[in-house]
Structures are given as C-alpha cells and as structure tokens.
C-alpha cells in the first residue's frame, strides 16, 4: 500500500503535529544511525522543539561536543563550503537547468543539421557557423573515444605483462 501525498505546510491540529514530529524525528535519527554504521563516519544531530525544554542530541552530548569542536576548528571556508540556503539551492537548480537546456539545444541543432544534410542541398544557405560547431562536437567525441581506447590498451598491456 502506497503512502498518500503530504502537503508541506504547518499541521493545524496540535496532537497530530506532535505525533508527526515524533515519528519523523525517530525516522531521521534512524537514518543518521544507519549512515554512521554503513559508511563508518561520525555524525550528530541537535533538535530543538516546542515539546521539550532544551535541545535533544544524538547520539550523546559528549559526541556532539567533540564533533562541534572539530567543525568549529575548520576554517570558515570549509565550514560553509557545502552549506546552502534556499537562494543558493535555487541558483544551483537554475544553473543545472541552463546546462541541460544548452545540451538539449546542441543536440537539437545537431539533429537539424543532420536533417539538412540528408534532405536538402547544403549549399542553399550559409551554415558555416553551425558546421563549425558540429565539427567541434565531433572532434571532442573523437578525442574522448581515443582517450578511452588508450586507457583500454594500457590496461591490456598491464594484464599481458602479469
């Protein structure tokens, strides 16, 4: 049985909100525990809520202090390297979408050039810029293929020596 879609907004009923908080908190702490066990890393969590006085910490206060001290000892650049607010997230998503659009536009243009070359006389119009771009794409792909061949040949030579 699938889960029903949840709208992300404040739950108006206080008792339902408290139960949801408790269940989701347990779920996230379970995920953090699994991550630490499976990947062999150290992690902690600090959760503030209206349901308890003071913060709840995981796994314990001592481990949280150790990890926070380790974090605070890092230079500010490293502390904030992977931090992202809503604006940063949206900026990254826009950049990714632009890259994807650019790639799709190049693919579409390449397909269009292929259709022109196949069904029309290429001398009817000036496609020199498009052909230069297409040639550049082809050269890049050939270069990647050559690099792969060289890598495979060097691996084969290593295997034969053994």
Coordinates of C-alpha atoms in Angstrom, one line a residue:
X1 CA 0.0 0.0 0.0
X2 CA 1.5 3.4 -1.0
X3 CA 1.7 6.5 1.0
X4 CA -0.6 9.4 0.5
X5 CA 0.8 12.7 -0.8
X6 CA 1.6 15.1 2.0
X7 CA 1.3 18.8 1.6
X8 CA 4.1 20.6 3.2
X9 CA 2.5 23.1 5.5
X10 CA 2.0 23.5 9.2
X11 CA -0.2 20.9 10.6
X12 CA -3.1 22.7 12.4
X13 CA -4.1 20.0 14.9
X14 CA -1.6 20.1 17.8
X15 CA -1.8 16.5 18.7
X16 CA -1.4 15.4 15.1
X17 CA 1.6 17.7 14.7
X18 CA 3.2 16.3 17.9
X19 CA 2.8 12.7 16.7
X20 CA 4.1 13.6 13.2
X21 CA 7.1 15.3 14.8
X22 CA 7.9 12.3 17.0
X23 CA 7.6 9.8 14.1
X24 CA 9.7 11.9 11.7
X25 CA 12.3 12.7 14.3
X26 CA 12.7 8.9 15.0
X27 CA 12.9 8.3 11.3
X28 CA 15.7 10.9 10.7
X29 CA 17.6 9.7 13.7
X30 CA 17.4 6.1 12.4
X31 CA 18.7 7.3 9.0
X32 CA 21.6 9.1 10.7
X33 CA 22.4 5.9 12.7
X34 CA 22.3 3.8 9.5
X35 CA 24.6 6.3 7.7
X36 CA 27.2 6.2 10.5
X37 CA 27.2 2.4 10.7
X38 CA 27.1 1.6 7.0
X39 CA 29.6 4.3 5.9
X40 CA 31.8 4.3 9.0
X41 CA 31.6 8.0 9.7
X42 CA 30.7 10.2 12.6
X43 CA 27.6 12.3 12.7
X44 CA 25.4 14.0 15.3
X45 CA 22.1 15.7 15.5
X46 CA 20.7 18.6 17.6
X47 CA 17.0 19.0 17.5
X48 CA 15.1 21.9 19.2
X49 CA 11.4 21.6 19.6
X50 CA 8.4 23.1 21.5
X51 CA 7.8 19.7 23.0
X52 CA 10.9 19.5 25.2
X53 CA 12.9 22.0 27.3
X54 CA 16.3 22.4 25.7
X55 CA 17.8 20.5 22.7
X56 CA 17.6 16.8 22.1
X57 CA 21.0 15.5 20.9
X58 CA 22.0 12.3 19.2
X59 CA 24.0 10.1 19.9
X60 CA 25.0 11.8 23.1
X61 CA 26.2 15.2 24.4
X62 CA 29.9 14.2 24.5
X63 CA 29.9 13.1 20.9
X64 CA 28.1 16.2 19.8
X65 CA 30.6 18.4 21.6
X66 CA 33.5 16.5 20.0
X67 CA 32.1 16.9 16.5
X68 CA 31.1 20.6 17.0
X69 CA 34.6 21.4 18.3
X70 CA 36.0 19.6 15.2
X71 CA 33.7 21.6 13.0
X72 CA 34.5 24.9 14.7
X73 CA 38.2 24.2 14.3
X74 CA 37.8 24.2 10.5
X75 CA 38.4 27.5 8.5
X76 CA 35.3 29.4 7.7
X77 CA 35.6 28.5 4.0
X78 CA 35.5 24.8 4.8
X79 CA 32.7 25.2 7.3
X80 CA 30.4 26.8 4.8
X81 CA 31.5 25.0 1.6
X82 CA 28.6 22.7 1.5
X83 CA 26.0 24.8 3.3
X84 CA 23.2 26.0 1.1
X85 CA 20.2 28.2 1.8
X86 CA 17.1 28.4 -0.3
X87 CA 18.6 31.1 -2.6
X88 CA 21.7 29.0 -3.2
X89 CA 19.7 25.9 -3.9
X90 CA 17.5 27.7 -6.5
X91 CA 20.6 29.3 -8.1
X92 CA 22.2 25.8 -8.4
X93 CA 19.0 24.3 -9.8
X94 CA 18.7 27.2 -12.4
X95 CA 22.4 26.7 -13.4
X96 CA 21.8 22.9 -13.8
X97 CA 18.6 23.6 -15.9
X98 CA 20.5 26.0 -18.1
X99 CA 23.2 23.4 -18.7
X100 CA 20.6 20.8 -19.6
X101 CA 18.9 23.3 -21.9
X102 CA 22.2 24.1 -23.6
X103 CA 22.9 20.4 -24.1
X104 CA 19.5 19.8 -25.5
X105 CA 19.8 22.8 -27.8
X106 CA 23.1 21.5 -29.1
X107 CA 21.6 18.0 -29.7
X108 CA 18.6 19.5 -31.4
X109 CA 20.8 21.7 -33.6
X110 CA 22.9 18.6 -34.5
X111 CA 19.8 16.7 -35.4
X112 CA 18.6 19.7 -37.5
X113 CA 22.0 19.8 -39.3
X114 CA 21.7 16.1 -40.0
X115 CA 18.3 16.5 -41.5
X116 CA 19.5 19.4 -43.6
X117 CA 22.5 17.4 -44.8
X118 CA 20.3 14.4 -45.6
X119 CA 17.3 16.1 -47.3
X120 CA 18.4 19.5 -48.6
X121 CA 21.2 21.0 -50.6
X122 CA 23.7 22.2 -48.0
X123 CA 24.7 25.0 -50.4
X124 CA 21.3 26.7 -50.3
X125 CA 22.2 28.7 -47.2
X126 CA 25.1 29.7 -45.0
X127 CA 25.5 27.0 -42.3
X128 CA 29.2 27.7 -41.8
X129 CA 28.9 28.6 -38.0
X130 CA 26.6 25.6 -37.4
X131 CA 29.0 23.3 -39.3
X132 CA 32.0 24.6 -37.3
X133 CA 30.1 23.9 -34.0
X134 CA 29.1 20.4 -35.3
X135 CA 32.7 19.7 -36.3
X136 CA 33.9 20.8 -32.8
X137 CA 31.4 18.4 -31.2
X138 CA 32.6 15.6 -33.4
X139 CA 36.2 16.4 -32.6
X140 CA 35.5 16.3 -28.9
X141 CA 33.7 13.0 -29.2
X142 CA 36.6 11.5 -31.2
X143 CA 39.1 12.8 -28.6
X144 CA 37.1 11.1 -25.8
X145 CA 36.9 7.8 -27.8
X146 CA 40.7 8.0 -28.4
X147 CA 41.3 8.5 -24.7
X148 CA 39.2 5.5 -23.9
X149 CA 41.0 3.4 -26.4
X150 CA 44.4 4.4 -25.0
X151 CA 43.2 3.6 -21.4
X152 CA 41.9 0.2 -22.5
X153 CA 45.1 -0.6 -24.4
X154 CA 47.3 0.4 -21.4
X155 CA 45.2 -1.9 -19.2
X156 CA 45.5 -4.7 -21.7
X157 CA 49.3 -4.2 -21.7
X158 CA 49.4 -4.4 -17.9
X159 CA 47.4 -7.6 -17.9
X160 CA 49.6 -9.2 -20.5
X161 CA 52.8 -8.4 -18.5
X162 CA 51.4 -10.1 -15.5

